[in-house]
Amino acid sequence: MHRQSSFTIRHASSRDVGHVADILTESFYRSPEDQVNLLLRCFTDLVYPLLRYGIMLDLNSRFDDKTPCYACLVATHPSNNFQAIASLEICMRHVPAKSYRDFWLWSEMNQHPYIFNLAVHPQWRRRGVAKQLLLAAEQTVKQWGFSSLYMHVLESNQPARNLYDRLGYRLHHHEGTVSYWILGRPRRFLLQKILGSSYNKG
Ligand SMILES: CC(C)(COP(=O)(O)OP(=O)(O)OC[C@H]1O[C@@H](n2cnc3c(N)ncnc32)[C@H](O)[C@@H]1OP(=O)(O)O)[C@@H](O)C(=O)NCCC(=O)NCCS
């Protein structure tokens, strides 16, 4: 368990699944347009329980699956130690061995720790919660014996890009360049952070 500032970071248990599903649904499926567009808001409200339920099923299956090197971390505030206000997950994932700076047509893929589903409940943003969660995730990955960590971020997600940049995550690879050029869709950036040199698994 990590305590910094006023938040506590701990490993999630099955009791957290409902709160984590709420955070993920609010963060990834509600858009700021919901506030102004009544029709969109009604639609989101209608599908929200389904989305939340689907996320709960996924979380439960990841919790039950005893895969090594999987973790879900949650943050809580002392005002309610049982209610998660933010979360992230770490798993192992194949990523290209070479960075975008090396000229290559094909790159070997290696498995590395990978962060996904980082989200802070809208009411708790800009208080350093995501930063604390990421620092705790880095400690977890070091304890597993790895020295690097990866994650994806959308080119258009400026808050997340600022956060990762401040914590030392650097561009490793671009994805979606073709749909960016043809359809104007935002690219996905694969970011990497090197955590240190004294670990055994790379
Ligand atoms: C991105 C997100 C996780 C940030 O969480 P947070 O707890 O508000 O972030 P922190 O308070 O730890 O911010 C740390 C730093 O990140 C940057 N940052 C965070 N939110 C920002 C924003 N809205 N605008 C600009 N910079 C921002 C700032 O540099 C900030 O430091 P500062 O507050 O001292 O200026 C949160 O906005 C979120 O849940 N977004 C929706 C889900 C999402 O996009 N997840 C990431 C998927 S890749």
PDB file of C-alpha atoms and ligand atoms in Angstrom:
ATOM      1  CA  MET A   1       0.000   0.000   0.000  1.00  0.00           C
ATOM      2  CA  HIS A   2       1.379   3.449  -0.915  1.00  0.00           C
ATOM      3  CA  ARG A   3       0.430   6.595   1.015  1.00  0.00           C
ATOM      4  CA  GLN A   4       1.393   9.960  -0.409  1.00  0.00           C
ATOM      5  CA  SER A   5      -0.352  13.253   0.120  1.00  0.00           C
ATOM      6  CA  SER A   6      -3.891  12.505   1.264  1.00  0.00           C
ATOM      7  CA  PHE A   7      -4.658   9.616  -1.108  1.00  0.00           C
ATOM      8  CA  THR A   8      -4.073   5.925  -0.541  1.00  0.00           C
ATOM      9  CA  ILE A   9      -3.102   3.650  -3.412  1.00  0.00           C
ATOM     10  CA  ARG A  10      -3.819  -0.059  -3.014  1.00  0.00           C
ATOM     11  CA  HIS A  11      -4.442  -3.189  -5.054  1.00  0.00           C
ATOM     12  CA  ALA A  12      -8.099  -3.510  -6.039  1.00  0.00           C
ATOM     13  CA  SER A  13     -10.251  -6.356  -4.781  1.00  0.00           C
ATOM     14  CA  SER A  14     -13.516  -7.714  -6.151  1.00  0.00           C
ATOM     15  CA  ARG A  15     -15.355  -5.220  -3.870  1.00  0.00           C
ATOM     16  CA  ASP A  16     -13.940  -2.373  -5.980  1.00  0.00           C
ATOM     17  CA  VAL A  17     -15.293  -3.645  -9.297  1.00  0.00           C
ATOM     18  CA  GLY A  18     -18.489  -1.539  -9.236  1.00  0.00           C
ATOM     19  CA  HIS A  19     -16.644   1.695  -8.406  1.00  0.00           C
ATOM     20  CA  VAL A  20     -13.908   1.051 -10.972  1.00  0.00           C
ATOM     21  CA  ALA A  21     -16.580   0.348 -13.608  1.00  0.00           C
ATOM     22  CA  ASP A  22     -18.244   3.681 -12.730  1.00  0.00           C
ATOM     23  CA  ILE A  23     -14.951   5.558 -13.095  1.00  0.00           C
ATOM     24  CA  LEU A  24     -14.168   3.916 -16.447  1.00  0.00           C
ATOM     25  CA  THR A  25     -17.678   4.451 -17.832  1.00  0.00           C
ATOM     26  CA  GLU A  26     -17.714   8.119 -16.752  1.00  0.00           C
ATOM     27  CA  SER A  27     -14.192   8.724 -18.076  1.00  0.00           C
ATOM     28  CA  PHE A  28     -14.286   6.902 -21.402  1.00  0.00           C
ATOM     29  CA  TYR A  29     -17.947   6.992 -22.493  1.00  0.00           C
ATOM     30  CA  ARG A  30     -19.198  10.410 -21.397  1.00  0.00           C
ATOM     31  CA  SER A  31     -18.170  13.295 -23.574  1.00  0.00           C
ATOM     32  CA  PRO A  32     -18.228  17.003 -22.643  1.00  0.00           C
ATOM     33  CA  GLU A  33     -20.876  17.322 -25.391  1.00  0.00           C
ATOM     34  CA  ASP A  34     -23.276  15.373 -23.116  1.00  0.00           C
ATOM     35  CA  GLN A  35     -23.578  18.545 -21.017  1.00  0.00           C
ATOM     36  CA  VAL A  36     -24.912  20.634 -23.919  1.00  0.00           C
ATOM     37  CA  ASN A  37     -26.554  18.079 -26.213  1.00  0.00           C
ATOM     38  CA  LEU A  38     -29.706  16.756 -24.509  1.00  0.00           C
ATOM     39  CA  LEU A  39     -30.265  13.997 -27.081  1.00  0.00           C
ATOM     40  CA  LEU A  40     -26.725  12.720 -26.689  1.00  0.00           C
ATOM     41  CA  ARG A  41     -27.075  12.856 -22.935  1.00  0.00           C
ATOM     42  CA  CYS A  42     -30.307  10.790 -23.032  1.00  0.00           C
ATOM     43  CA  PHE A  43     -28.621   8.242 -25.289  1.00  0.00           C
ATOM     44  CA  THR A  44     -25.578   7.974 -23.001  1.00  0.00           C
ATOM     45  CA  ASP A  45     -27.835   7.651 -19.930  1.00  0.00           C
ATOM     46  CA  LEU A  46     -29.720   4.863 -21.695  1.00  0.00           C
ATOM     47  CA  VAL A  47     -26.672   2.792 -22.676  1.00  0.00           C
ATOM     48  CA  TYR A  48     -24.653   3.664 -19.544  1.00  0.00           C
ATOM     49  CA  PRO A  49     -25.878   0.661 -17.455  1.00  0.00           C
ATOM     50  CA  LEU A  50     -25.040  -1.715 -20.321  1.00  0.00           C
ATOM     51  CA  LEU A  51     -21.564  -0.274 -20.773  1.00  0.00           C
ATOM     52  CA  ARG A  52     -20.963  -0.375 -17.020  1.00  0.00           C
ATOM     53  CA  TYR A  53     -22.126  -3.976 -16.840  1.00  0.00           C
ATOM     54  CA  GLY A  54     -19.830  -4.987 -19.709  1.00  0.00           C
ATOM     55  CA  ILE A  55     -16.887  -3.299 -17.989  1.00  0.00           C
ATOM     56  CA  MET A  56     -17.722  -5.090 -14.718  1.00  0.00           C
ATOM     57  CA  LEU A  57     -17.732  -8.461 -16.492  1.00  0.00           C
ATOM     58  CA  ASP A  58     -14.349  -7.719 -18.092  1.00  0.00           C
ATOM     59  CA  LEU A  59     -12.863  -6.596 -14.786  1.00  0.00           C
ATOM     60  CA  ASN A  60     -14.178  -9.643 -12.958  1.00  0.00           C
ATOM     61  CA  SER A  61     -12.703 -11.971 -15.558  1.00  0.00           C
ATOM     62  CA  ARG A  62      -9.294 -10.246 -15.304  1.00  0.00           C
ATOM     63  CA  PHE A  63      -9.457 -10.442 -11.480  1.00  0.00           C
ATOM     64  CA  ASP A  64     -10.369 -14.152 -11.577  1.00  0.00           C
ATOM     65  CA  ASP A  65      -7.755 -14.990 -14.183  1.00  0.00           C
ATOM     66  CA  LYS A  66      -4.647 -15.751 -12.162  1.00  0.00           C
ATOM     67  CA  THR A  67      -2.250 -14.453 -14.844  1.00  0.00           C
ATOM     68  CA  PRO A  68       1.062 -13.443 -13.304  1.00  0.00           C
ATOM     69  CA  CYS A  69       2.004  -9.769 -13.766  1.00  0.00           C
ATOM     70  CA  TYR A  70      -1.518  -8.383 -13.800  1.00  0.00           C
ATOM     71  CA  ALA A  71      -2.542  -5.705 -11.281  1.00  0.00           C
ATOM     72  CA  CYS A  72      -5.358  -3.250 -10.819  1.00  0.00           C
ATOM     73  CA  LEU A  73      -4.490  -0.324  -8.526  1.00  0.00           C
ATOM     74  CA  VAL A  74      -7.068   2.011  -7.052  1.00  0.00           C
ATOM     75  CA  ALA A  75      -6.826   5.331  -5.237  1.00  0.00           C
ATOM     76  CA  THR A  76      -9.030   6.249  -2.285  1.00  0.00           C
ATOM     77  CA  HIS A  77      -9.450   9.385  -0.190  1.00  0.00           C
ATOM     78  CA  PRO A  78      -9.605   9.245   3.651  1.00  0.00           C
ATOM     79  CA  SER A  79     -13.155  10.600   3.529  1.00  0.00           C
ATOM     80  CA  ASN A  80     -14.200   7.164   2.192  1.00  0.00           C
ATOM     81  CA  ASN A  81     -11.598   4.414   2.183  1.00  0.00           C
ATOM     82  CA  PHE A  82     -13.976   1.972   0.505  1.00  0.00           C
ATOM     83  CA  GLN A  83     -14.799   4.013  -2.574  1.00  0.00           C
ATOM     84  CA  ALA A  84     -12.212   4.018  -5.359  1.00  0.00           C
ATOM     85  CA  ILE A  85     -11.874   7.428  -7.008  1.00  0.00           C
ATOM     86  CA  ALA A  86      -9.311   6.440  -9.651  1.00  0.00           C
ATOM     87  CA  SER A  87      -7.780   3.293 -11.063  1.00  0.00           C
ATOM     88  CA  LEU A  88      -5.330   1.817 -13.535  1.00  0.00           C
ATOM     89  CA  GLU A  89      -4.436  -1.667 -14.686  1.00  0.00           C
ATOM     90  CA  ILE A  90      -1.100  -3.234 -15.579  1.00  0.00           C
ATOM     91  CA  CYS A  91      -0.634  -6.326 -17.722  1.00  0.00           C
ATOM     92  CA  MET A  92       2.029  -7.849 -19.980  1.00  0.00           C
ATOM     93  CA  ARG A  93       1.758  -6.915 -23.642  1.00  0.00           C
ATOM     94  CA  HIS A  94       3.767  -7.338 -26.846  1.00  0.00           C
ATOM     95  CA  VAL A  95       5.335  -4.079 -28.054  1.00  0.00           C
ATOM     96  CA  PRO A  96       7.805  -3.388 -30.881  1.00  0.00           C
ATOM     97  CA  ALA A  97      11.385  -3.864 -29.722  1.00  0.00           C
ATOM     98  CA  LYS A  98      12.628  -0.938 -31.813  1.00  0.00           C
ATOM     99  CA  SER A  99      11.609   2.675 -31.389  1.00  0.00           C
ATOM    100  CA  TYR A 100      10.246   4.879 -34.181  1.00  0.00           C
ATOM    101  CA  ARG A 101      13.677   6.524 -34.422  1.00  0.00           C
ATOM    102  CA  ASP A 102      15.266   3.330 -35.774  1.00  0.00           C
ATOM    103  CA  PHE A 103      14.534   2.797 -39.443  1.00  0.00           C
ATOM    104  CA  TRP A 104      12.772  -0.563 -39.713  1.00  0.00           C
ATOM    105  CA  LEU A 105      10.211  -2.299 -41.885  1.00  0.00           C
ATOM    106  CA  TRP A 106       9.549  -5.035 -39.392  1.00  0.00           C
ATOM    107  CA  SER A 107      10.412  -5.158 -35.725  1.00  0.00           C
ATOM    108  CA  GLU A 108      10.537  -8.042 -33.321  1.00  0.00           C
ATOM    109  CA  MET A 109       7.826  -7.820 -30.632  1.00  0.00           C
ATOM    110  CA  ASN A 110       8.717  -8.335 -26.969  1.00  0.00           C
ATOM    111  CA  GLN A 111       6.477  -8.616 -23.923  1.00  0.00           C
ATOM    112  CA  HIS A 112       6.657  -5.753 -21.432  1.00  0.00           C
ATOM    113  CA  PRO A 113       4.542  -4.358 -18.591  1.00  0.00           C
ATOM    114  CA  TYR A 114       1.814  -2.152 -20.032  1.00  0.00           C
ATOM    115  CA  ILE A 115      -0.536   0.314 -18.321  1.00  0.00           C
ATOM    116  CA  PHE A 116      -4.130   0.632 -19.475  1.00  0.00           C
ATOM    117  CA  ASN A 117      -7.480   1.975 -18.258  1.00  0.00           C
ATOM    118  CA  LEU A 118      -5.966   4.838 -16.265  1.00  0.00           C
ATOM    119  CA  ALA A 119      -8.863   7.056 -15.213  1.00  0.00           C
ATOM    120  CA  VAL A 120      -9.675   9.467 -12.409  1.00  0.00           C
ATOM    121  CA  HIS A 121     -13.292  10.214 -11.521  1.00  0.00           C
ATOM    122  CA  PRO A 122     -14.118  13.683 -12.963  1.00  0.00           C
ATOM    123  CA  GLN A 123     -14.758  15.111  -9.475  1.00  0.00           C
ATOM    124  CA  TRP A 124     -11.225  14.229  -8.327  1.00  0.00           C
ATOM    125  CA  ARG A 125      -9.124  15.457 -11.238  1.00  0.00           C
ATOM    126  CA  ARG A 126      -6.181  17.913 -11.043  1.00  0.00           C
ATOM    127  CA  ARG A 127      -5.284  16.893  -7.489  1.00  0.00           C
ATOM    128  CA  GLY A 128      -2.324  14.671  -8.325  1.00  0.00           C
ATOM    129  CA  VAL A 129      -4.212  11.348  -8.103  1.00  0.00           C
ATOM    130  CA  ALA A 130      -3.148  10.065 -11.551  1.00  0.00           C
ATOM    131  CA  LYS A 131       0.453  11.009 -10.830  1.00  0.00           C
ATOM    132  CA  GLN A 132       0.372   9.027  -7.570  1.00  0.00           C
ATOM    133  CA  LEU A 133      -1.232   6.039  -9.262  1.00  0.00           C
ATOM    134  CA  LEU A 134       1.428   6.023 -11.990  1.00  0.00           C
ATOM    135  CA  LEU A 135       4.261   6.265  -9.463  1.00  0.00           C
ATOM    136  CA  ALA A 136       2.739   3.336  -7.554  1.00  0.00           C
ATOM    137  CA  ALA A 137       2.417   1.377 -10.822  1.00  0.00           C
ATOM    138  CA  GLU A 138       6.113   1.967 -11.498  1.00  0.00           C
ATOM    139  CA  GLN A 139       6.972   0.569  -8.045  1.00  0.00           C
ATOM    140  CA  THR A 140       4.817  -2.495  -8.732  1.00  0.00           C
ATOM    141  CA  VAL A 141       6.555  -3.110 -12.066  1.00  0.00           C
ATOM    142  CA  LYS A 142       9.980  -2.757 -10.422  1.00  0.00           C
ATOM    143  CA  GLN A 143       8.928  -5.285  -7.769  1.00  0.00           C
ATOM    144  CA  TRP A 144       8.029  -7.694 -10.581  1.00  0.00           C
ATOM    145  CA  GLY A 145      11.623  -7.280 -11.795  1.00  0.00           C
ATOM    146  CA  PHE A 146      11.122  -5.141 -14.929  1.00  0.00           C
ATOM    147  CA  SER A 147      12.860  -1.944 -15.887  1.00  0.00           C
ATOM    148  CA  SER A 148      10.521  -0.456 -18.486  1.00  0.00           C
ATOM    149  CA  LEU A 149       6.849   0.321 -18.806  1.00  0.00           C
ATOM    150  CA  TYR A 150       4.618   1.136 -21.788  1.00  0.00           C
ATOM    151  CA  MET A 151       1.196   2.663 -22.462  1.00  0.00           C
ATOM    152  CA  HIS A 152      -0.864   4.058 -25.328  1.00  0.00           C
ATOM    153  CA  VAL A 153      -2.273   7.564 -25.500  1.00  0.00           C
ATOM    154  CA  LEU A 154      -4.362   9.238 -28.186  1.00  0.00           C
ATOM    155  CA  GLU A 155      -2.696  12.161 -29.899  1.00  0.00           C
ATOM    156  CA  SER A 156      -5.815  14.251 -29.089  1.00  0.00           C
ATOM    157  CA  ASN A 157      -5.738  13.508 -25.327  1.00  0.00           C
ATOM    158  CA  GLN A 158      -3.719  16.528 -24.240  1.00  0.00           C
ATOM    159  CA  PRO A 159      -4.350  16.190 -20.453  1.00  0.00           C
ATOM    160  CA  ALA A 160      -3.010  12.616 -20.464  1.00  0.00           C
ATOM    161  CA  ARG A 161      -0.094  13.526 -22.751  1.00  0.00           C
ATOM    162  CA  ASN A 162       0.907  16.355 -20.378  1.00  0.00           C
ATOM    163  CA  LEU A 163       0.717  13.997 -17.429  1.00  0.00           C
ATOM    164  CA  TYR A 164       2.855  11.296 -19.058  1.00  0.00           C
ATOM    165  CA  ASP A 165       5.367  13.793 -20.361  1.00  0.00           C
ATOM    166  CA  ARG A 166       5.822  15.261 -16.876  1.00  0.00           C
ATOM    167  CA  LEU A 167       6.478  11.799 -15.491  1.00  0.00           C
ATOM    168  CA  GLY A 168       9.105  10.957 -18.104  1.00  0.00           C
ATOM    169  CA  TYR A 169       7.159   8.808 -20.588  1.00  0.00           C
ATOM    170  CA  ARG A 170       8.601   9.230 -24.079  1.00  0.00           C
ATOM    171  CA  LEU A 171       7.364   8.389 -27.577  1.00  0.00           C
ATOM    172  CA  HIS A 172       8.340   4.879 -28.659  1.00  0.00           C
ATOM    173  CA  HIS A 173       6.106   4.309 -31.667  1.00  0.00           C
ATOM    174  CA  HIS A 174       3.261   5.953 -33.669  1.00  0.00           C
ATOM    175  CA  GLU A 175       0.169   3.975 -34.681  1.00  0.00           C
ATOM    176  CA  GLY A 176      -2.743   4.776 -36.986  1.00  0.00           C
ATOM    177  CA  THR A 177      -0.788   7.038 -39.319  1.00  0.00           C
ATOM    178  CA  VAL A 178      -2.750   5.841 -42.392  1.00  0.00           C
ATOM    179  CA  SER A 179      -6.178   6.644 -40.884  1.00  0.00           C
ATOM    180  CA  TYR A 180      -4.691   9.916 -39.631  1.00  0.00           C
ATOM    181  CA  TRP A 181      -3.744  10.933 -43.190  1.00  0.00           C
ATOM    182  CA  ILE A 182      -6.865   9.564 -44.898  1.00  0.00           C
ATOM    183  CA  LEU A 183      -9.647  10.104 -42.319  1.00  0.00           C
ATOM    184  CA  GLY A 184      -8.098  12.700 -40.035  1.00  0.00           C
ATOM    185  CA  ARG A 185      -8.425  10.368 -37.033  1.00  0.00           C
ATOM    186  CA  PRO A 186      -6.051  11.009 -34.117  1.00  0.00           C
ATOM    187  CA  ARG A 187      -2.985   8.784 -34.024  1.00  0.00           C
ATOM    188  CA  ARG A 188      -2.163   6.521 -31.098  1.00  0.00           C
ATOM    189  CA  PHE A 189       1.215   7.003 -29.479  1.00  0.00           C
ATOM    190  CA  LEU A 190       2.950   4.142 -27.731  1.00  0.00           C
ATOM    191  CA  LEU A 191       4.943   5.666 -24.855  1.00  0.00           C
ATOM    192  CA  GLN A 192       7.808   4.124 -22.941  1.00  0.00           C
ATOM    193  CA  LYS A 193       9.404   4.858 -19.602  1.00  0.00           C
ATOM    194  CA  ILE A 194      12.725   3.365 -18.590  1.00  0.00           C
ATOM    195  CA  LEU A 195      12.528   2.830 -14.852  1.00  0.00           C
ATOM    196  CA  GLY A 196      16.121   2.037 -13.989  1.00  0.00           C
ATOM    197  CA  SER A 197      18.996  -0.252 -14.818  1.00  0.00           C
ATOM    198  CA  SER A 198      19.307  -2.582 -11.854  1.00  0.00           C
ATOM    199  CA  TYR A 199      16.483  -4.999 -12.655  1.00  0.00           C
ATOM    200  CA  ASN A 200      16.738  -8.418 -14.152  1.00  0.00           C
ATOM    201  CA  LYS A 201      14.024  -8.837 -16.801  1.00  0.00           C
ATOM    202  CA  GLY A 202      14.271  -5.790 -19.119  1.00  0.00           C
TER     203      GLY A 202
HETATM  204  C1  LIG B   1      -5.723  12.185 -17.732  1.00  0.00           C
HETATM  205  C2  LIG B   1      -6.186  11.975 -16.298  1.00  0.00           C
HETATM  206  C3  LIG B   1      -5.942  10.517 -15.892  1.00  0.00           C
HETATM  207  C4  LIG B   1      -5.369  12.913 -15.365  1.00  0.00           C
HETATM  208  O1  LIG B   1      -5.729  12.646 -14.024  1.00  0.00           O
HETATM  209  P1  LIG B   1      -5.495  13.734 -12.875  1.00  0.00           P
HETATM  210  O2  LIG B   1      -5.579  13.032 -11.540  1.00  0.00           O
HETATM  211  O3  LIG B   1      -6.379  14.891 -13.079  1.00  0.00           O
HETATM  212  O4  LIG B   1      -3.984  14.181 -13.147  1.00  0.00           O
HETATM  213  P2  LIG B   1      -2.986  14.818 -12.069  1.00  0.00           P
HETATM  214  O5  LIG B   1      -3.759  15.726 -11.155  1.00  0.00           O
HETATM  215  O6  LIG B   1      -2.154  13.752 -11.447  1.00  0.00           O
HETATM  216  O7  LIG B   1      -2.111  15.731 -13.042  1.00  0.00           O
HETATM  217  C5  LIG B   1      -0.694  15.694 -13.084  1.00  0.00           C
HETATM  218  C6  LIG B   1      -0.242  16.607 -14.214  1.00  0.00           C
HETATM  219  O8  LIG B   1      -0.787  16.143 -15.480  1.00  0.00           O
HETATM  220  C7  LIG B   1      -1.123  17.276 -16.317  1.00  0.00           C
HETATM  221  N1  LIG B   1      -2.578  17.367 -16.489  1.00  0.00           N
HETATM  222  C8  LIG B   1      -3.522  16.604 -15.907  1.00  0.00           C
HETATM  223  N2  LIG B   1      -4.760  16.971 -16.315  1.00  0.00           N
HETATM  224  C9  LIG B   1      -4.588  18.005 -17.166  1.00  0.00           C
HETATM  225  C10 LIG B   1      -5.492  18.814 -17.922  1.00  0.00           C
HETATM  226  N3  LIG B   1      -6.832  18.635 -17.872  1.00  0.00           N
HETATM  227  N4  LIG B   1      -4.958  19.779 -18.721  1.00  0.00           N
HETATM  228  C11 LIG B   1      -3.632  19.967 -18.803  1.00  0.00           C
HETATM  229  N5  LIG B   1      -2.717  19.225 -18.099  1.00  0.00           N
HETATM  230  C12 LIG B   1      -3.195  18.260 -17.295  1.00  0.00           C
HETATM  231  C13 LIG B   1      -0.634  18.506 -15.560  1.00  0.00           C
HETATM  232  O9  LIG B   1       0.715  18.699 -15.916  1.00  0.00           O
HETATM  233  C14 LIG B   1      -0.743  18.039 -14.107  1.00  0.00           C
HETATM  234  O10 LIG B   1       0.072  18.743 -13.217  1.00  0.00           O
HETATM  235  P3  LIG B   1      -0.485  20.123 -12.546  1.00  0.00           P
HETATM  236  O11 LIG B   1      -1.880  19.832 -12.053  1.00  0.00           O
HETATM  237  O12 LIG B   1       0.515  20.375 -11.458  1.00  0.00           O
HETATM  238  O13 LIG B   1      -0.463  21.132 -13.659  1.00  0.00           O
HETATM  239  C15 LIG B   1      -7.718  12.355 -16.107  1.00  0.00           C
HETATM  240  O14 LIG B   1      -7.935  13.617 -16.711  1.00  0.00           O
HETATM  241  C16 LIG B   1      -8.667  11.340 -16.721  1.00  0.00           C
HETATM  242  O15 LIG B   1      -9.094  10.396 -16.046  1.00  0.00           O
HETATM  243  N6  LIG B   1      -9.039  11.530 -18.003  1.00  0.00           N
HETATM  244  C17 LIG B   1     -10.017  10.650 -18.692  1.00  0.00           C
HETATM  245  C18 LIG B   1      -9.449   9.268 -18.947  1.00  0.00           C
HETATM  246  C19 LIG B   1      -8.137   9.329 -19.716  1.00  0.00           C
HETATM  247  O16 LIG B   1      -7.996  10.092 -20.659  1.00  0.00           O
HETATM  248  N7  LIG B   1      -7.187   8.459 -19.314  1.00  0.00           N
HETATM  249  C20 LIG B   1      -5.892   8.361 -19.964  1.00  0.00           C
HETATM  250  C21 LIG B   1      -5.970   7.381 -21.087  1.00  0.00           C
HETATM  251  S1  LIG B   1      -4.410   7.293 -21.949  1.00  0.00           S
END
